[in-house]
PDB file of C-alpha atoms and ligand atoms in Angstrom:
ATOM      1  CA  MET A   1     -63.915  19.011  30.438  1.00 44.00           C
ATOM      2  CA  GLU A   2     -62.139  20.560  27.488  1.00 46.00           C
ATOM      3  CA  GLN A   3     -60.130  17.406  27.105  1.00 48.00           C
ATOM      4  CA  ILE A   4     -63.273  15.308  26.959  1.00 46.00           C
ATOM      5  CA  ILE A   5     -64.729  17.559  24.267  1.00 43.00           C
ATOM      6  CA  LEU A   6     -61.465  17.423  22.359  1.00 42.00           C
ATOM      7  CA  LEU A   7     -61.447  13.627  22.539  1.00 43.00           C
ATOM      8  CA  GLY A   8     -65.020  13.556  21.301  1.00 43.00           C
ATOM      9  CA  VAL A   9     -64.157  15.756  18.351  1.00 41.00           C
ATOM     10  CA  LEU A  10     -61.069  13.678  17.603  1.00 41.00           C
ATOM     11  CA  SER A  11     -62.918  10.374  17.670  1.00 42.00           C
ATOM     12  CA  THR A  12     -65.654  11.818  15.429  1.00 41.00           C
ATOM     13  CA  ALA A  13     -62.980  12.973  13.013  1.00 42.00           C
ATOM     14  CA  LEU A  14     -61.291   9.578  13.083  1.00 40.00           C
ATOM     15  CA  SER A  15     -64.514   7.701  12.449  1.00 41.00           C
ATOM     16  CA  ALA A  16     -65.213  10.066   9.549  1.00 39.00           C
ATOM     17  CA  VAL A  17     -61.815   9.164   8.086  1.00 36.00           C
ATOM     18  CA  HIS A  18     -62.593   5.494   8.570  1.00 39.00           C
ATOM     19  CA  ALA A  19     -65.987   5.809   6.901  1.00 36.00           C
ATOM     20  CA  GLN A  20     -64.380   7.743   4.092  1.00 33.00           C
ATOM     21  CA  SER A  21     -61.879   4.990   3.366  1.00 35.00           C
ATOM     22  CA  PHE A  22     -64.815   2.660   2.789  1.00 35.00           C
ATOM     23  CA  LEU A  23     -66.440   5.217   0.545  1.00 32.00           C
ATOM     24  CA  TYR A  24     -63.288   5.585  -1.486  1.00 34.00           C
ATOM     25  CA  SER A  25     -63.280   1.911  -2.284  1.00 37.00           C
ATOM     26  CA  PRO A  26     -66.936   0.994  -2.506  1.00 35.00           C
ATOM     27  CA  GLN A  27     -66.162  -2.167  -4.381  1.00 38.00           C
ATOM     28  CA  TRP A  28     -63.647  -3.430  -1.890  1.00 41.00           C
ATOM     29  CA  GLY A  29     -64.578  -6.489   0.072  1.00 43.00           C
ATOM     30  CA  PRO A  30     -68.265  -7.121  -0.225  1.00 39.00           C
ATOM     31  CA  ILE A  31     -68.335  -7.370  -4.001  1.00 39.00           C
ATOM     32  CA  GLY A  32     -65.145  -9.388  -4.216  1.00 45.00           C
ATOM     33  CA  TYR A  33     -66.326 -11.719  -1.504  1.00 46.00           C
ATOM     34  CA  LYS A  34     -69.694 -12.300  -3.067  1.00 42.00           C
ATOM     35  CA  GLU A  35     -67.983 -13.276  -6.289  1.00 46.00           C
ATOM     36  CA  ARG A  36     -65.666 -15.644  -4.443  1.00 47.00           C
ATOM     37  CA  GLU A  37     -68.504 -17.149  -2.450  1.00 46.00           C
ATOM     38  CA  LYS A  38     -70.492 -17.783  -5.587  1.00 45.00           C
ATOM     39  CA  GLN A  39     -67.569 -19.668  -7.034  1.00 48.00           C
ATOM     40  CA  LYS A  40     -67.291 -21.619  -3.794  1.00 54.00           C
ATOM     41  CA  ASP A  41     -63.534 -21.207  -3.682  1.00 69.00           C
ATOM     42  CA  ALA A  42     -63.119 -18.581  -0.986  1.00 87.00           C
ATOM     43  CA  THR A  43     -60.004 -19.494   0.948  1.00 94.00           C
ATOM     44  CA  ALA A  44     -59.764 -19.746   4.719  1.00 96.00           C
ATOM     45  CA  MET A  45     -57.977 -16.399   4.637  1.00 95.00           C
ATOM     46  CA  ASP A  46     -60.815 -14.771   2.664  1.00 93.00           C
ATOM     47  CA  THR A  47     -63.250 -15.844   5.378  1.00 94.00           C
ATOM     48  CA  ILE A  48     -60.927 -14.494   8.052  1.00 95.00           C
ATOM     49  CA  ILE A  49     -60.538 -11.143   6.312  1.00 92.00           C
ATOM     50  CA  LYS A  50     -64.282 -10.864   5.941  1.00 90.00           C
ATOM     51  CA  ALA A  51     -64.784 -11.486   9.674  1.00 90.00           C
ATOM     52  CA  ASN A  52     -61.947  -9.234  10.801  1.00 89.00           C
ATOM     53  CA  GLU A  53     -62.259  -6.266   8.508  1.00 81.00           C
ATOM     54  CA  PHE A  54     -65.883  -5.650   9.300  1.00 70.00           C
ATOM     55  CA  GLN A  55     -65.966  -6.497  12.957  1.00 62.00           C
ATOM     56  CA  VAL A  56     -62.608  -6.021  14.580  1.00 59.00           C
ATOM     57  CA  SER A  57     -60.818  -2.820  15.154  1.00 59.00           C
ATOM     58  CA  ARG A  58     -57.277  -3.302  13.897  1.00 61.00           C
ATOM     59  CA  ILE A  59     -56.261  -2.614  17.457  1.00 60.00           C
ATOM     60  CA  ILE A  60     -57.719  -5.366  19.619  1.00 67.00           C
ATOM     61  CA  ASP A  61     -56.975  -3.499  22.806  1.00 68.00           C
ATOM     62  CA  GLY A  62     -54.555  -0.831  23.904  1.00 68.00           C
ATOM     63  CA  THR A  63     -51.475  -2.988  23.362  1.00 74.00           C
ATOM     64  CA  THR A  64     -52.398  -5.580  20.749  1.00 81.00           C
ATOM     65  CA  THR A  65     -52.706  -5.066  17.020  1.00 84.00           C
ATOM     66  CA  LEU A  66     -53.264  -7.401  14.093  1.00 88.00           C
ATOM     67  CA  ARG A  67     -50.494  -7.952  11.569  1.00 89.00           C
ATOM     68  CA  GLU A  68     -51.200  -9.370   8.122  1.00 91.00           C
ATOM     69  CA  GLY A  69     -54.912  -9.366   8.913  1.00 92.00           C
ATOM     70  CA  ASP A  70     -55.032 -11.944  11.709  1.00 94.00           C
ATOM     71  CA  ILE A  71     -51.738 -12.304  13.602  1.00 93.00           C
ATOM     72  CA  ALA A  72     -51.930 -10.669  17.018  1.00 92.00           C
ATOM     73  CA  VAL A  73     -48.880  -8.657  18.020  1.00 87.00           C
ATOM     74  CA  SER A  74     -48.366  -7.058  21.400  1.00 82.00           C
ATOM     75  CA  THR A  75     -46.745  -3.701  21.078  1.00 72.00           C
ATOM     76  CA  GLY A  76     -45.670  -3.664  24.693  1.00 63.00           C
ATOM     77  CA  ARG A  77     -43.780  -6.913  24.397  1.00 54.00           C
ATOM     78  CA  ARG A  78     -40.845  -7.725  22.189  1.00 54.00           C
ATOM     79  CA  SER A  79     -42.230  -9.929  19.485  1.00 51.00           C
ATOM     80  CA  LYS A  80     -40.171 -13.043  19.081  1.00 51.00           C
ATOM     81  CA  ALA A  81     -38.897 -14.123  15.713  1.00 53.00           C
ATOM     82  CA  CYS A  82     -40.379 -17.536  15.191  1.00 57.00           C
ATOM     83  CA  PHE A  83     -38.286 -18.276  12.184  1.00 53.00           C
ATOM     84  CA  ALA A  84     -35.273 -19.092  14.299  1.00 50.00           C
ATOM     85  CA  ARG A  85     -37.320 -21.781  16.023  1.00 58.00           C
ATOM     86  CA  SER A  86     -37.455 -19.685  19.148  1.00 69.00           C
ATOM     87  CA  CYS A  87     -41.172 -19.820  19.720  1.00 88.00           C
ATOM     88  CA  LEU A  88     -41.913 -23.470  19.192  1.00 93.00           C
ATOM     89  CA  TRP A  89     -43.942 -25.513  21.612  1.00 95.00           C
ATOM     90  CA  SER A  90     -41.880 -28.080  23.431  1.00 94.00           C
ATOM     91  CA  LYS A  91     -41.773 -31.651  22.276  1.00 95.00           C
ATOM     92  CA  SER A  92     -42.530 -34.556  24.553  1.00 95.00           C
ATOM     93  CA  VAL A  93     -40.150 -37.467  24.966  1.00 94.00           C
ATOM     94  CA  ASP A  94     -42.675 -39.645  23.152  1.00 95.00           C
ATOM     95  CA  GLY A  95     -42.114 -37.571  20.000  1.00 95.00           C
ATOM     96  CA  HIS A  96     -45.405 -35.692  20.050  1.00 97.00           C
ATOM     97  CA  VAL A  97     -45.895 -31.976  20.462  1.00 97.00           C
ATOM     98  CA  TYR A  98     -48.739 -31.636  22.944  1.00 98.00           C
ATOM     99  CA  ILE A  99     -50.588 -28.347  22.876  1.00 98.00           C
ATOM    100  CA  ALA A 100     -52.798 -27.779  25.856  1.00 98.00           C
ATOM    101  CA  TYR A 101     -55.980 -25.855  25.252  1.00 98.00           C
ATOM    102  CA  SER A 102     -58.982 -24.537  27.084  1.00 98.00           C
ATOM    103  CA  LEU A 103     -62.265 -23.804  25.371  1.00 98.00           C
ATOM    104  CA  SER A 104     -64.703 -21.114  26.327  1.00 98.00           C
ATOM    105  CA  PRO A 105     -67.895 -22.501  27.880  1.00 98.00           C
ATOM    106  CA  ASP A 106     -69.749 -20.090  25.614  1.00 97.00           C
ATOM    107  CA  TYR A 107     -69.322 -22.444  22.664  1.00 98.00           C
ATOM    108  CA  SER A 108     -72.186 -24.832  22.026  1.00 98.00           C
ATOM    109  CA  GLU A 109     -71.668 -28.565  21.691  1.00 98.00           C
ATOM    110  CA  MET A 110     -71.812 -28.259  17.902  1.00 97.00           C
ATOM    111  CA  GLU A 111     -69.279 -25.431  17.921  1.00 98.00           C
ATOM    112  CA  THR A 112     -66.975 -27.381  20.195  1.00 98.00           C
ATOM    113  CA  LYS A 113     -67.117 -30.344  17.798  1.00 98.00           C
ATOM    114  CA  GLN A 114     -66.258 -28.025  14.935  1.00 98.00           C
ATOM    115  CA  ILE A 115     -63.201 -26.674  16.775  1.00 98.00           C
ATOM    116  CA  GLU A 116     -62.125 -30.239  17.503  1.00 98.00           C
ATOM    117  CA  LYS A 117     -62.386 -30.998  13.779  1.00 98.00           C
ATOM    118  CA  GLY A 118     -60.036 -28.086  13.103  1.00 98.00           C
ATOM    119  CA  MET A 119     -57.577 -29.615  15.569  1.00 98.00           C
ATOM    120  CA  GLU A 120     -57.883 -33.100  14.054  1.00 98.00           C
ATOM    121  CA  ASN A 121     -57.154 -31.554  10.687  1.00 97.00           C
ATOM    122  CA  ILE A 122     -53.724 -30.562  12.009  1.00 98.00           C
ATOM    123  CA  GLU A 123     -53.123 -33.752  13.993  1.00 98.00           C
ATOM    124  CA  LYS A 124     -53.682 -36.056  11.033  1.00 97.00           C
ATOM    125  CA  GLY A 125     -50.282 -36.825   9.536  1.00 96.00           C
ATOM    126  CA  THR A 126     -48.346 -34.692  12.018  1.00 97.00           C
ATOM    127  CA  CYS A 127     -46.839 -35.071  15.460  1.00 97.00           C
ATOM    128  CA  VAL A 128     -49.034 -32.355  16.976  1.00 98.00           C
ATOM    129  CA  ARG A 129     -51.697 -33.333  19.504  1.00 98.00           C
ATOM    130  CA  PHE A 130     -54.144 -30.936  21.106  1.00 98.00           C
ATOM    131  CA  VAL A 131     -55.052 -31.909  24.657  1.00 98.00           C
ATOM    132  CA  PRO A 132     -57.527 -30.313  27.067  1.00 98.00           C
ATOM    133  CA  ARG A 133     -55.538 -28.369  29.656  1.00 98.00           C
ATOM    134  CA  THR A 134     -55.110 -29.866  33.056  1.00 98.00           C
ATOM    135  CA  HIS A 135     -52.074 -28.291  34.729  1.00 96.00           C
ATOM    136  CA  GLN A 136     -49.891 -27.110  31.820  1.00 97.00           C
ATOM    137  CA  ARG A 137     -48.334 -23.681  32.200  1.00 96.00           C
ATOM    138  CA  ASP A 138     -48.361 -22.844  28.490  1.00 96.00           C
ATOM    139  CA  TYR A 139     -51.712 -23.178  26.739  1.00 98.00           C
ATOM    140  CA  ILE A 140     -54.031 -21.673  24.200  1.00 98.00           C
ATOM    141  CA  ASP A 141     -57.298 -20.282  25.451  1.00 98.00           C
ATOM    142  CA  ILE A 142     -59.859 -20.409  22.636  1.00 98.00           C
ATOM    143  CA  GLN A 143     -62.497 -17.728  23.008  1.00 96.00           C
ATOM    144  CA  PRO A 144     -65.309 -16.357  20.828  1.00 95.00           C
ATOM    145  CA  MET A 145     -63.933 -12.839  20.943  1.00 91.00           C
ATOM    146  CA  SER A 146     -64.199 -10.368  18.095  1.00 89.00           C
ATOM    147  CA  GLY A 147     -62.852 -11.830  14.853  1.00 93.00           C
ATOM    148  CA  CYS A 148     -60.469 -14.679  14.000  1.00 96.00           C
ATOM    149  CA  TRP A 149     -56.892 -14.220  15.182  1.00 95.00           C
ATOM    150  CA  SER A 150     -54.009 -15.802  17.030  1.00 96.00           C
ATOM    151  CA  TYR A 151     -50.572 -14.927  18.338  1.00 94.00           C
ATOM    152  CA  LEU A 152     -47.574 -16.394  16.554  1.00 92.00           C
ATOM    153  CA  GLY A 153     -46.024 -19.423  18.234  1.00 93.00           C
ATOM    154  CA  VAL A 154     -45.851 -20.122  21.940  1.00 94.00           C
ATOM    155  CA  ARG A 155     -45.692 -17.046  24.148  1.00 91.00           C
ATOM    156  CA  GLY A 156     -45.497 -18.636  27.585  1.00 90.00           C
ATOM    157  CA  GLY A 157     -48.481 -18.935  29.907  1.00 94.00           C
ATOM    158  CA  ARG A 158     -51.996 -18.373  28.653  1.00 96.00           C
ATOM    159  CA  GLN A 159     -52.402 -17.117  25.117  1.00 95.00           C
ATOM    160  CA  ALA A 160     -55.694 -16.282  23.482  1.00 95.00           C
ATOM    161  CA  VAL A 161     -56.927 -17.560  20.137  1.00 97.00           C
ATOM    162  CA  SER A 162     -60.089 -15.797  19.030  1.00 96.00           C
ATOM    163  CA  LEU A 163     -62.641 -17.770  17.035  1.00 97.00           C
ATOM    164  CA  GLN A 164     -65.773 -15.698  16.841  1.00 95.00           C
ATOM    165  CA  SER A 165     -69.015 -17.578  16.309  1.00 95.00           C
ATOM    166  CA  PRO A 166     -70.192 -18.284  13.711  1.00 95.00           C
ATOM    167  CA  GLN A 167     -67.852 -16.299  11.397  1.00 93.00           C
ATOM    168  CA  CYS A 168     -64.639 -18.129  12.333  1.00 97.00           C
ATOM    169  CA  LEU A 169     -65.961 -21.611  12.994  1.00 97.00           C
ATOM    170  CA  GLN A 170     -65.163 -23.161   9.639  1.00 97.00           C
ATOM    171  CA  VAL A 171     -62.711 -26.031   9.901  1.00 97.00           C
ATOM    172  CA  GLY A 172     -60.233 -24.344   7.545  1.00 97.00           C
ATOM    173  CA  VAL A 173     -60.306 -21.090   9.494  1.00 98.00           C
ATOM    174  CA  ILE A 174     -59.833 -22.897  12.809  1.00 98.00           C
ATOM    175  CA  SER A 175     -56.856 -24.833  11.381  1.00 98.00           C
ATOM    176  CA  HIS A 176     -55.376 -21.626   9.928  1.00 98.00           C
ATOM    177  CA  GLU A 177     -55.426 -19.852  13.299  1.00 98.00           C
ATOM    178  CA  LEU A 178     -54.008 -22.893  15.079  1.00 98.00           C
ATOM    179  CA  MET A 179     -51.181 -22.953  12.519  1.00 97.00           C
ATOM    180  CA  HIS A 180     -50.315 -19.394  13.570  1.00 96.00           C
ATOM    181  CA  ALA A 181     -50.308 -20.568  17.179  1.00 97.00           C
ATOM    182  CA  LEU A 182     -47.880 -23.311  16.131  1.00 96.00           C
ATOM    183  CA  GLY A 183     -45.551 -20.607  14.769  1.00 93.00           C
ATOM    184  CA  PHE A 184     -46.351 -20.372  11.059  1.00 93.00           C
ATOM    185  CA  VAL A 185     -46.767 -17.128   9.131  1.00 92.00           C
ATOM    186  CA  HIS A 186     -48.629 -16.737   5.849  1.00 96.00           C
ATOM    187  CA  GLU A 187     -47.112 -18.581   2.927  1.00 96.00           C
ATOM    188  CA  GLN A 188     -46.860 -15.544   0.663  1.00 96.00           C
ATOM    189  CA  SER A 189     -44.781 -13.698   3.250  1.00 94.00           C
ATOM    190  CA  ARG A 190     -41.928 -16.148   2.596  1.00 93.00           C
ATOM    191  CA  PHE A 191     -38.687 -14.314   1.807  1.00 92.00           C
ATOM    192  CA  ASP A 192     -38.473 -15.991  -1.641  1.00 95.00           C
ATOM    193  CA  ARG A 193     -42.114 -15.467  -2.618  1.00 96.00           C
ATOM    194  CA  ASP A 194     -41.320 -13.059  -5.479  1.00 96.00           C
ATOM    195  CA  THR A 195     -39.922 -15.971  -7.429  1.00 95.00           C
ATOM    196  CA  TYR A 196     -43.326 -17.660  -7.333  1.00 95.00           C
ATOM    197  CA  VAL A 197     -45.993 -14.988  -7.176  1.00 96.00           C
ATOM    198  CA  THR A 198     -46.445 -11.413  -8.354  1.00 96.00           C
ATOM    199  CA  ILE A 199     -47.908  -9.039  -5.803  1.00 97.00           C
ATOM    200  CA  MET A 200     -50.220  -6.633  -7.636  1.00 96.00           C
ATOM    201  CA  TRP A 201     -49.522  -3.595  -5.454  1.00 97.00           C
ATOM    202  CA  PRO A 202     -51.833  -1.154  -7.284  1.00 96.00           C
ATOM    203  CA  ASN A 203     -54.797  -3.485  -6.661  1.00 96.00           C
ATOM    204  CA  ILE A 204     -54.311  -3.680  -2.900  1.00 95.00           C
ATOM    205  CA  TRP A 205     -56.422  -1.555  -0.618  1.00 91.00           C
ATOM    206  CA  ARG A 206     -54.022   1.245   0.317  1.00 90.00           C
ATOM    207  CA  ASP A 207     -54.407   0.884   4.073  1.00 87.00           C
ATOM    208  CA  ARG A 208     -53.529  -2.790   3.853  1.00 90.00           C
ATOM    209  CA  LEU A 209     -50.280  -2.700   1.863  1.00 93.00           C
ATOM    210  CA  ARG A 210     -48.315  -3.741   4.952  1.00 92.00           C
ATOM    211  CA  ASN A 211     -50.180  -7.051   5.005  1.00 93.00           C
ATOM    212  CA  PHE A 212     -48.069  -8.059   2.009  1.00 96.00           C
ATOM    213  CA  GLU A 213     -44.649  -7.621   3.584  1.00 93.00           C
ATOM    214  CA  LYS A 214     -42.048 -10.354   3.326  1.00 91.00           C
ATOM    215  CA  PHE A 215     -40.327 -11.909   6.314  1.00 86.00           C
ATOM    216  CA  LYS A 216     -37.073 -13.729   6.816  1.00 83.00           C
ATOM    217  CA  THR A 217     -38.631 -17.138   7.046  1.00 80.00           C
ATOM    218  CA  ASP A 218     -37.193 -20.613   7.176  1.00 84.00           C
ATOM    219  CA  SER A 219     -38.488 -22.439   4.117  1.00 89.00           C
ATOM    220  CA  LEU A 220     -37.605 -25.758   5.808  1.00 91.00           C
ATOM    221  CA  ASP A 221     -36.316 -26.881   2.398  1.00 93.00           C
ATOM    222  CA  LEU A 222     -39.891 -27.229   1.215  1.00 95.00           C
ATOM    223  CA  PRO A 223     -41.178 -25.873  -2.082  1.00 96.00           C
ATOM    224  CA  TYR A 224     -43.322 -22.756  -2.246  1.00 95.00           C
ATOM    225  CA  ASP A 225     -46.843 -23.939  -1.485  1.00 96.00           C
ATOM    226  CA  TYR A 226     -49.588 -22.319  -3.555  1.00 95.00           C
ATOM    227  CA  ASP A 227     -52.062 -24.728  -1.910  1.00 94.00           C
ATOM    228  CA  SER A 228     -51.196 -23.848   1.666  1.00 97.00           C
ATOM    229  CA  ILE A 229     -53.996 -23.135   4.108  1.00 97.00           C
ATOM    230  CA  MET A 230     -51.719 -20.249   5.126  1.00 97.00           C
ATOM    231  CA  HIS A 231     -51.741 -18.658   1.663  1.00 97.00           C
ATOM    232  CA  PHE A 232     -53.738 -15.506   1.001  1.00 96.00           C
ATOM    233  CA  GLY A 233     -56.381 -15.867  -1.696  1.00 94.00           C
ATOM    234  CA  ARG A 234     -55.954 -14.356  -5.122  1.00 93.00           C
ATOM    235  CA  TYR A 235     -58.216 -11.427  -4.170  1.00 93.00           C
ATOM    236  CA  SER A 236     -57.233 -10.909  -0.530  1.00 93.00           C
ATOM    237  CA  PHE A 237     -57.362  -7.208   0.417  1.00 93.00           C
ATOM    238  CA  SER A 238     -58.342  -6.202  -3.120  1.00 92.00           C
ATOM    239  CA  GLN A 239     -59.600  -2.636  -3.346  1.00 91.00           C
ATOM    240  CA  ASP A 240     -61.360  -2.954  -6.664  1.00 88.00           C
ATOM    241  CA  GLY A 241     -62.101  -6.646  -7.201  1.00 90.00           C
ATOM    242  CA  GLN A 242     -58.877  -7.148  -9.163  1.00 93.00           C
ATOM    243  CA  PRO A 243     -56.377  -9.844  -8.083  1.00 93.00           C
ATOM    244  CA  THR A 244     -53.759  -8.903  -5.509  1.00 95.00           C
ATOM    245  CA  ILE A 245     -51.605 -12.008  -5.949  1.00 95.00           C
ATOM    246  CA  ILE A 246     -50.963 -13.808  -9.217  1.00 94.00           C
ATOM    247  CA  PRO A 247     -48.958 -17.023  -9.486  1.00 95.00           C
ATOM    248  CA  LYS A 248     -45.994 -16.697 -11.832  1.00 93.00           C
ATOM    249  CA  ASN A 249     -46.731 -20.148 -13.140  1.00 78.00           C
ATOM    250  CA  SER A 250     -49.936 -19.384 -14.993  1.00 72.00           C
ATOM    251  CA  GLN A 251     -50.927 -23.038 -15.072  1.00 69.00           C
ATOM    252  CA  ILE A 252     -51.521 -22.922 -11.378  1.00 69.00           C
ATOM    253  CA  ILE A 253     -54.904 -21.347 -10.985  1.00 76.00           C
ATOM    254  CA  LYS A 254     -55.714 -21.806  -7.352  1.00 87.00           C
ATOM    255  CA  LEU A 255     -54.182 -20.056  -4.349  1.00 93.00           C
ATOM    256  CA  GLY A 256     -54.864 -21.095  -0.778  1.00 93.00           C
ATOM    257  CA  GLN A 257     -57.251 -23.589   0.728  1.00 91.00           C
ATOM    258  CA  ALA A 258     -60.721 -23.459   2.178  1.00 93.00           C
ATOM    259  CA  ASN A 259     -60.959 -26.492   4.413  1.00 93.00           C
ATOM    260  CA  SER A 260     -57.834 -28.453   5.066  1.00 95.00           C
ATOM    261  CA  LEU A 261     -54.083 -28.311   5.347  1.00 97.00           C
ATOM    262  CA  SER A 262     -52.142 -29.065   2.214  1.00 97.00           C
ATOM    263  CA  HIS A 263     -49.727 -31.963   2.073  1.00 96.00           C
ATOM    264  CA  ILE A 264     -46.837 -29.502   2.345  1.00 97.00           C
ATOM    265  CA  ASP A 265     -48.465 -27.778   5.354  1.00 97.00           C
ATOM    266  CA  LYS A 266     -48.233 -31.081   7.192  1.00 97.00           C
ATOM    267  CA  LEU A 267     -44.620 -31.566   6.124  1.00 96.00           C
ATOM    268  CA  LYS A 268     -43.898 -28.035   7.367  1.00 95.00           C
ATOM    269  CA  ILE A 269     -45.193 -28.858  10.827  1.00 96.00           C
ATOM    270  CA  ASN A 270     -43.189 -32.073  11.030  1.00 96.00           C
ATOM    271  CA  ARG A 271     -39.992 -30.417   9.818  1.00 95.00           C
ATOM    272  CA  MET A 272     -40.299 -27.344  12.005  1.00 93.00           C
ATOM    273  CA  TYR A 273     -40.816 -29.581  15.034  1.00 94.00           C
ATOM    274  CA  LYS A 274     -38.243 -32.121  13.847  1.00 93.00           C
ATOM    275  CA  CYS A 275     -40.748 -34.964  13.871  1.00 93.00           C
ATOM    276  CA  GLY A 276     -39.728 -36.542  10.603  1.00 81.00           C
ATOM    277  CA  ASP A 277     -42.040 -36.870   7.610  1.00 66.00           C
ATOM    278  CA  ARG A 278     -45.088 -38.948   8.419  1.00 63.00           C
ATOM    279  CA  ASP A 279     -46.674 -39.605   5.108  1.00 52.00           C
ATOM    280  CA  ASP A 280     -48.284 -42.758   6.382  1.00 46.00           C
ATOM    281  CA  ASN A 281     -50.757 -41.480   8.980  1.00 46.00           C
TER     282      ASN A 281
HETATM  283 ZN1   ZN B   1     -53.562 -15.823   9.077  1.00 55.77          ZN
END
C-alpha cells in the first residue's frame, strides 16, 4: 500500500516537472510551428516533432525509446550500427530490394492511398519496392499508434512503423519514416556535418540537446544534402523560436523537405543498397 502511495506521489512529482519544462519555454513549439506553417515551409521533420512532442511519451513502452525525435530504439536489445551496412534489407536476384509490409485495417481507404503515395515516393528512381506481405519473415507493420516513428533498418521479423492518423499521414512524413526503416539516419547527424551547418546549441530546448548528436555515418561519397527529407528544419527543437541549425553557406536558405525525397536521397538509397544510380526512372 505504501508503495502504491509512493508511486502516486512520484508520478505526480514527475508530471509536475514535465509541466514545468513547458512553462519554462512557453514559446517553444507552438509559436515556432505556427510561424513555419504560415510560411508553408514546415519540413517533414517539423510535422513529426509536432506530432511526437505533444502526443508521445519519449518512452513508447517499457523497453523502447525515441532517439533524435522519431527513431525507435529498444533498450533491451543491442542496437545495430546501420552505418556498416549491417541492417540493410536483402536484395533480390532481380536487383530490387523488396520490403514486405502489412497495413493496419484501421486505416481508411484514403489513408491507405496516402501511405502508398509515400512508398511510391521512395520507389521512384530507386531499386526499392514495397510489397504487401504474403509469407516474408521480415516485414514492416504500419500501425496508427501514437506519433510518427520507425526503427532503424531491418531488425528481423515484424517491426512496427507508427503513422498516427491524421498527424503523420503526409506523404513527406510517411517517406521520412520509411527511410529510417531502410536504414537512414537524419542528415544533420552525419559525422562531417559541422563543415556544412552550425548547430545553435543555446537555442535548442535543453531536454532535446541529445537529438543533435553526430554519428559515425557512411556518407556514401555523396555531398552533404541540405535538401534531404531526412534533414531537420531550421527551427527543429527550438526553445525560443530562434534557429537551431544554420547552413554555413548563407546562400542556401532552405533546410529539409516537406513532401518528397531529394535527388541525393534517391542516390543514397541506390548507393547504400548497391543498385547503381538510376537517374532515368
Ligand atoms: Zn526522423
